[in-house]
Amino acid sequence: MKFFMADPELEVHFIDQHFAALMNRLAKVPSPELELAAKLVSNFRERGDVCVALPAITSIHASKIGVPDVPPLKSWVRKLRASGVVGGPGEFAPLILDKAERLYLQRYWKYEDELGRNLQARLKDNPIRDFNQTKLAQNLEKLFPVQSDLQKVAAFVAATSRLCVISGAPGTGKTRTIVLICALLIALAGKRELNFALAAPTGKAAARLKETIAQTRLALRLPEDVKLPADASTIQRLLGVKGDSPHFRHDAKNPLPADVVIVDEASMIDLALLAKLFDAVRPDARVILVGDKGQLASVEAGSAFRDICTPGLEPGTSASLAEAFAKCTGEELEGTSASEAPIHPVVVELRRNYRFTPETGIAELSSAVNQGDSEGAIAVLKSSGRIRWRPTPLVKNFERELRERVLPRFEKFLTLTDPADALNQLAEFAVLCALRRGPFGAETVNGLLERMLRERVESDGRYHGGEPVIIVRNDYNVGLFNGDLGIVLPDASSGELRVFFRGEDSDVLNFAPGRLPAHQPAFALTVHKSQGSEFRDALVILPERDAPVLTRELLYTGVTRVRETVEVWATEHILRQTIERKIERSSGLRDRLWKKDGGS
């Protein structure tokens, strides 16, 4: 069995030490082995791991925590089981140790177990038998007259399964596929009206999903009698937020009324929220997860979508899925895999890119980065086209470089007066930083660019015309959500400064600055904050020194935010390290879903 661990750059915090001390105080048999394990499980959870794979812990991990060496695994496990605070799966104890010797905090074992059970229950009844195969084939032919990559296969899976997982890079037609799946399911339902629920992890992603579905519907020229879902919400709002409680109104006892639940940007969903979502979906309803497994995982613990999508290999389309698809449509699929993992037949990866033409180089760059091919990525960066690459400037020259090369992109905001035009311009260019803090972090870049622009305006207040802002907390009462981008401009009638945002149906909303929920300047964004956004051009800045956050997933996410051109500031050394470092979060979900027997 292969275990994956996060980068062993541990930094023990006081909370880890206090948690370890608490476990030893509660233990019937305290021990240094328990203290080490408790420190690790607390520390790893904070960094995004669901558990600690004890067999993968090395002396490097131990030394970072101040322990001279790792105890032998058998005696370590024996001491933990004898402690009285470490239980087995299903037992009630602060820590849970499974048979693969993965150690969990109790609640995260429970989240992973509940999600795994829900997913496996949906797979047991696959495929759905109560559909007319002839009618399905006819509607697939009507909606997909030409086999377009694997979009038609994804629609077939969505129609015949209670679970469908679709992964694809930006530009592979995921939203188009969602729209056509909705149209297909409506056609198959006949006179029965389906209740759809569309959701995404953030308000911004939900609003963008709603907007792109409306646009895609028009582009596809679907008949008016095809009543597509017209709204989308955050997952939290869909489930029913209960104040500051971690629980929601909808759960297994009070399930969602939806017949079809479609979730976009699924890579951003943490383990706990995804477990609660599946708990709230009726067993007979369909769940369709859509995302990009190559993107950054959730900020909170887990990388559930990636675990669901693949065992870490590139298995191709399931042979059993290809056989069922060919039987229904008469079309043969290439590149199939003989994998017998129970979840494989419901996972479809879209590969053909319709957004990036070969001459841009963006598809080639993102593919090389995603595969960890540093040589290939650097070769693309060195070629011409719409990708530019230069070393990160020296710290002493950084402000000058921003003034010369970036400031002109924001100076034009000072001359704009039409809010709609300004908001359109805001989507034209973005500075994306790998780090939030530090000499090359988003906070520094924001501070430098804001100061430069203030040299050109007359304003002594907190805000000035032409200043972009980003919302960092959802506010359902105001109607602004985490990730929404706005711009400060004088009101046309009063001259007072207002903050303008794009609303639903492309209308423009405006607010007094004092009404905004928590927000920050947005001359520069972290790559994490840019997820779900799209810009015409972008500058991606990596720091001059290595940091654990520099991974291929971060660079991939940054360069795929653009439609046309991307410029990367990075030294070759840092670039290679970044591309060759992959996020690996420890969990048991991948083994549970991709093992032939479905065991954990």
XYZ file of C-alpha atoms in Angstrom, residues 65-461:
397
model
C 8.462 18.281 16.316
C 11.438 17.937 18.630
C 11.441 14.139 18.821
C 14.793 12.438 18.104
C 13.333 9.522 16.145
C 10.171 7.716 15.085
C 9.250 4.728 17.244
C 8.976 1.312 15.534
C 5.558 1.132 13.925
C 4.304 -2.002 15.718
C 5.191 -0.753 19.187
C 3.868 2.731 18.311
C 0.503 1.311 17.277
C 0.420 -0.919 20.377
C 1.029 2.071 22.664
C -1.681 4.082 20.932
C -4.268 1.309 21.197
C -3.430 0.866 24.901
C -3.753 4.596 25.643
C -7.519 4.596 26.067
C -7.958 7.711 23.861
C -7.372 5.935 20.524
C -10.243 3.810 19.233
C -10.946 1.776 16.127
C -13.392 2.648 13.325
C -16.882 3.134 14.719
C -15.744 3.511 18.323
C -16.218 6.710 20.294
C -12.778 8.090 21.140
C -10.932 11.380 20.552
C -8.619 9.680 18.020
C -9.422 6.882 15.553
C -6.835 4.468 14.130
C -8.010 2.449 11.111
C -6.696 -0.898 9.934
C -4.329 0.806 7.466
C -2.775 2.565 10.484
C -4.077 6.003 9.560
C -4.763 8.162 12.595
C -7.699 10.602 12.550
C -9.343 13.137 14.751
C -12.680 11.510 15.546
C -14.876 13.973 13.667
C -12.770 13.748 10.477
C -12.885 9.964 10.524
C -16.648 10.315 10.824
C -16.869 12.773 7.881
C -14.751 10.484 5.686
C -16.684 7.383 6.721
C -20.084 9.001 6.104
C -19.048 10.324 2.704
C -17.513 6.997 1.719
C -20.640 5.098 2.748
C -22.888 7.501 0.844
C -20.805 7.236 -2.313
C -20.608 3.455 -2.097
C -24.373 3.186 -1.563
C -24.936 5.120 -4.793
C -22.549 2.826 -6.657
C -24.282 -0.381 -5.528
C -27.405 0.387 -7.548
C -25.531 1.427 -10.696
C -26.599 1.675 -13.381
C -30.167 2.880 -13.005
C -32.375 0.351 -14.770
C -35.655 2.230 -15.058
C -35.006 4.153 -18.266
C -35.860 3.586 -21.910
C -32.586 2.848 -23.695
C -33.989 3.693 -27.120
C -35.262 7.049 -25.884
C -31.894 7.747 -24.229
C -30.007 6.945 -27.446
C -32.305 9.180 -29.507
C -31.935 12.140 -27.159
C -28.160 11.723 -26.916
C -27.996 11.775 -30.705
C -30.194 14.875 -30.823
C -28.244 16.831 -28.197
C -24.783 15.585 -29.230
C -24.934 15.147 -33.017
C -21.147 14.895 -33.132
C -19.107 13.081 -30.509
C -17.479 16.030 -28.709
C -14.657 14.667 -26.600
C -16.352 12.805 -23.729
C -19.217 15.248 -23.094
C -21.692 12.785 -24.567
C -20.276 10.023 -22.349
C -20.663 12.266 -19.285
C -24.314 12.856 -20.209
C -24.825 9.096 -20.596
C -23.397 8.527 -17.106
C -25.587 11.288 -15.627
C -28.680 9.703 -17.183
C -27.932 6.145 -16.100
C -26.344 6.640 -12.663
C -27.208 8.248 -9.354
C -23.670 9.566 -9.160
C -21.751 11.285 -11.961
C -18.328 12.881 -11.564
C -17.025 15.162 -14.327
C -13.517 16.614 -14.249
C -11.954 18.872 -16.836
C -9.610 21.805 -17.253
C -10.953 25.286 -18.043
C -12.153 25.370 -21.647
C -13.141 21.705 -21.879
C -16.864 22.520 -21.956
C -17.951 21.613 -18.436
C -20.747 24.226 -18.313
C -21.962 23.230 -21.770
C -22.082 19.646 -20.556
C -24.095 20.660 -17.478
C -26.672 22.432 -19.665
C -26.986 19.494 -22.036
C -27.277 17.032 -19.144
C -30.173 19.089 -17.753
C -31.850 19.096 -21.174
C -31.328 15.327 -21.489
C -32.764 14.529 -18.063
C -35.779 16.779 -18.733
C -36.430 14.981 -22.018
C -36.137 11.561 -20.375
C -38.488 12.587 -17.538
C -41.293 13.277 -20.002
C -44.306 14.828 -18.272
C -42.759 14.495 -14.814
C -41.209 17.797 -13.775
C -37.727 17.442 -12.298
C -36.595 19.516 -9.338
C -33.022 20.683 -9.984
C -30.646 22.183 -7.415
C -27.527 23.940 -8.703
C -24.821 24.890 -6.221
C -21.181 25.888 -5.860
C -18.832 26.366 -2.891
C -18.811 30.184 -3.026
C -21.298 32.902 -3.871
C -19.126 34.103 -6.717
C -18.907 30.619 -8.222
C -22.672 30.164 -7.868
C -23.396 33.503 -9.561
C -20.980 32.663 -12.375
C -22.573 29.228 -12.835
C -26.017 30.818 -13.132
C -24.763 33.393 -15.638
C -22.841 30.933 -17.813
C -25.763 28.487 -17.914
C -28.014 31.283 -19.208
C -25.416 32.262 -21.822
C -24.799 28.656 -22.872
C -28.518 28.016 -23.261
C -28.734 30.885 -25.746
C -25.661 29.666 -27.631
C -27.110 26.144 -27.906
C -30.533 27.494 -29.013
C -32.476 25.061 -26.888
C -36.254 25.083 -27.330
C -38.245 27.329 -24.979
C -40.136 24.363 -23.540
C -36.881 23.001 -22.072
C -37.150 24.539 -18.593
C -33.538 24.650 -17.425
C -32.785 25.496 -13.789
C -32.545 29.284 -13.558
C -30.901 29.738 -10.182
C -27.799 28.597 -8.329
C -26.726 29.049 -4.734
C -23.887 28.302 -2.385
C -23.886 24.806 -0.925
C -24.348 26.300 2.534
C -27.420 28.214 1.447
C -28.819 25.170 -0.351
C -28.462 23.078 2.810
C -29.882 25.831 5.021
C -27.478 27.672 7.294
C -28.404 27.630 10.992
C -26.612 30.667 12.392
C -23.097 29.796 13.572
C -23.978 26.116 13.960
C -21.940 23.527 12.007
C -25.238 21.761 11.264
C -27.724 22.528 8.475
C -31.515 22.360 8.177
C -31.249 19.680 5.506
C -29.703 16.361 6.489
C -30.570 12.662 6.295
C -33.703 13.202 8.397
C -34.784 16.259 6.407
C -33.384 15.709 2.907
C -33.352 18.176 0.042
C -36.423 17.988 -2.207
C -34.235 18.028 -5.329
C -34.318 15.181 -7.857
C -31.005 16.297 -9.390
C -28.223 18.050 -7.466
C -25.459 19.559 -9.622
C -22.392 21.012 -7.889
C -19.825 23.080 -9.791
C -16.236 23.916 -8.736
C -16.250 20.730 -6.661
C -12.473 20.767 -6.151
C -12.961 23.677 -3.728
C -15.261 21.692 -1.404
C -13.740 20.441 1.829
C -14.408 16.959 3.205
C -16.777 18.081 5.971
C -19.059 20.091 3.661
C -19.149 17.410 0.976
C -20.074 14.789 3.572
C -22.932 16.991 4.812
C -24.121 17.606 1.256
C -24.342 13.905 0.414
C -26.032 13.247 3.742
C -28.789 15.680 2.727
C -29.459 14.235 -0.760
C -32.236 11.664 -1.135
C -30.941 8.160 -1.986
C -33.035 8.140 -5.191
C -31.806 11.555 -6.392
C -28.958 12.097 -8.816
C -25.755 13.883 -7.749
C -23.479 15.359 -10.416
C -20.106 16.719 -9.254
C -18.254 18.962 -11.719
C -14.772 20.400 -11.253
C -11.097 20.296 -12.135
C -9.088 17.748 -10.185
C -5.856 19.556 -11.133
C -6.799 22.760 -9.323
C -5.964 23.716 -5.773
C -7.900 21.759 -3.201
C -10.105 23.286 -0.527
C -8.645 25.608 2.090
C -10.048 23.322 4.790
C -9.095 19.680 5.333
C -9.249 17.156 2.528
C -9.046 16.941 -1.246
C -12.217 14.905 -1.624
C -12.937 15.693 -5.271
C -9.460 14.601 -6.353
C -9.733 11.446 -4.250
C -13.068 10.674 -5.913
C -11.761 11.358 -9.427
C -8.631 9.254 -9.616
C -6.277 6.993 -7.717
C -3.360 9.174 -8.815
C -2.971 7.499 -12.202
C -4.472 8.309 -15.584
C -6.749 5.284 -15.908
C -8.748 6.343 -18.960
C -12.433 5.609 -19.393
C -13.730 2.546 -17.600
C -14.054 -0.481 -19.896
C -17.459 -1.326 -18.413
C -18.656 2.234 -19.091
C -17.341 2.067 -22.655
C -19.203 -1.208 -23.188
C -22.501 0.181 -21.848
C -22.095 3.378 -23.895
C -21.395 1.418 -27.086
C -24.418 -0.814 -26.472
C -26.665 2.246 -26.174
C -25.222 4.516 -28.883
C -23.230 2.232 -31.167
C -20.142 4.410 -30.624
C -16.846 2.827 -29.604
C -14.551 4.626 -27.152
C -10.768 4.548 -27.290
C -8.279 4.605 -24.430
C -10.279 2.464 -22.034
C -8.984 0.942 -18.823
C -9.625 -2.463 -17.293
C -9.718 -0.972 -13.782
C -12.451 -2.631 -11.737
C -12.713 0.080 -9.103
C -16.409 0.449 -8.209
C -16.368 4.213 -8.780
C -14.527 4.183 -12.105
C -17.605 3.798 -14.379
C -19.132 7.056 -13.087
C -15.994 9.219 -13.460
C -15.464 11.055 -16.756
C -12.536 13.352 -17.525
C -12.995 15.867 -20.346
C -9.707 16.373 -22.172
C -10.289 18.328 -25.380
C -9.821 22.082 -24.894
C -12.090 24.395 -26.888
C -10.887 27.681 -25.381
C -7.132 27.682 -25.942
C -5.842 27.441 -29.495
C -2.459 25.733 -29.991
C -0.702 28.999 -30.781
C -1.432 30.464 -27.343
C 0.594 27.796 -25.588
C -1.632 28.011 -22.493
C -3.116 24.533 -22.942
C 0.363 23.071 -23.455
C 1.760 24.925 -20.436
C -1.077 23.985 -18.104
C -0.921 20.341 -19.235
C 2.829 20.144 -18.618
C 2.474 21.780 -15.198
C -0.405 19.468 -14.286
C 1.680 16.421 -15.179
C 4.722 17.665 -13.246
C 6.746 17.970 -16.464
C 9.070 20.849 -15.581
C 11.180 20.420 -18.749
C 8.107 20.556 -20.963
C 6.657 23.547 -19.102
C 9.912 25.498 -19.325
C 10.178 24.709 -23.034
C 6.697 26.197 -23.555
C 7.584 29.240 -21.431
C 10.714 29.845 -23.503
C 8.752 29.778 -26.729
C 7.009 32.905 -27.937
C 3.259 33.187 -28.391
C 0.988 34.506 -25.690
C 3.049 33.269 -22.752
C 5.753 35.470 -21.337
C 8.320 34.512 -18.722
C 10.905 36.511 -16.838
C 12.731 35.998 -13.525
C 11.173 37.419 -10.382
C 12.827 40.836 -9.890
C 15.161 41.484 -6.988
C 13.337 42.847 -3.928
C 15.067 46.215 -4.332
C 13.808 46.466 -7.934
C 10.316 45.078 -7.383
C 8.543 48.410 -6.859
C 10.142 49.868 -9.968
C 9.087 46.866 -12.054
C 5.510 47.166 -10.819
C 5.479 50.871 -11.603
C 6.783 50.336 -15.124
C 5.033 47.129 -16.141
C 1.859 46.824 -14.045
C 0.751 50.296 -12.945
C -0.300 51.365 -16.485
C -2.884 48.545 -16.480
C -4.585 50.139 -13.448
C -4.070 53.837 -14.263
C -6.852 53.700 -16.836
C -9.346 53.046 -14.015
C -8.743 56.642 -12.858
C -10.266 57.956 -16.085
C -13.322 55.690 -16.191
C -16.721 57.020 -15.196
C -19.126 54.362 -16.502
C -19.465 51.569 -13.878
C -20.358 48.893 -16.438
C -17.288 49.759 -18.509
C -15.116 49.770 -15.383
C -16.370 46.341 -14.316
C -15.669 44.984 -17.789
C -12.142 46.390 -17.577
C -11.721 44.747 -14.162
C -12.024 41.340 -15.835
C -9.357 42.219 -18.392
C -6.258 41.860 -16.197
C -5.231 40.423 -12.833
C -2.063 40.185 -10.767
C -2.033 36.752 -9.112
C 0.433 36.143 -6.284
C 1.441 32.751 -4.935
C 1.709 34.119 -1.395
C -0.445 36.441 0.676
C 2.414 37.927 2.694
C 6.078 38.626 2.041
C 7.930 40.934 -0.374
C 6.185 39.356 -3.383
C 2.845 38.613 -1.704
C -0.571 40.012 -2.549
C -0.637 42.305 0.496
C 2.670 43.919 -0.542
C 1.636 44.306 -4.184
C -1.705 45.814 -3.142
C 0.019 48.279 -0.851
C 2.560 49.354 -3.476
C 0.042 49.770 -6.313
C -2.460 51.588 -4.102
C 0.214 54.038 -3.006
C 1.264 54.625 -6.619
C -2.311 55.347 -7.698
C -2.920 57.663 -4.745
C -0.087 59.812 -6.083
C -2.376 60.534 -9.046
C -5.654 61.252 -7.234
C -6.872 63.796 -4.719
C -8.199 61.726 -1.846
C -7.479 61.793 1.851
C -10.125 59.203 2.714
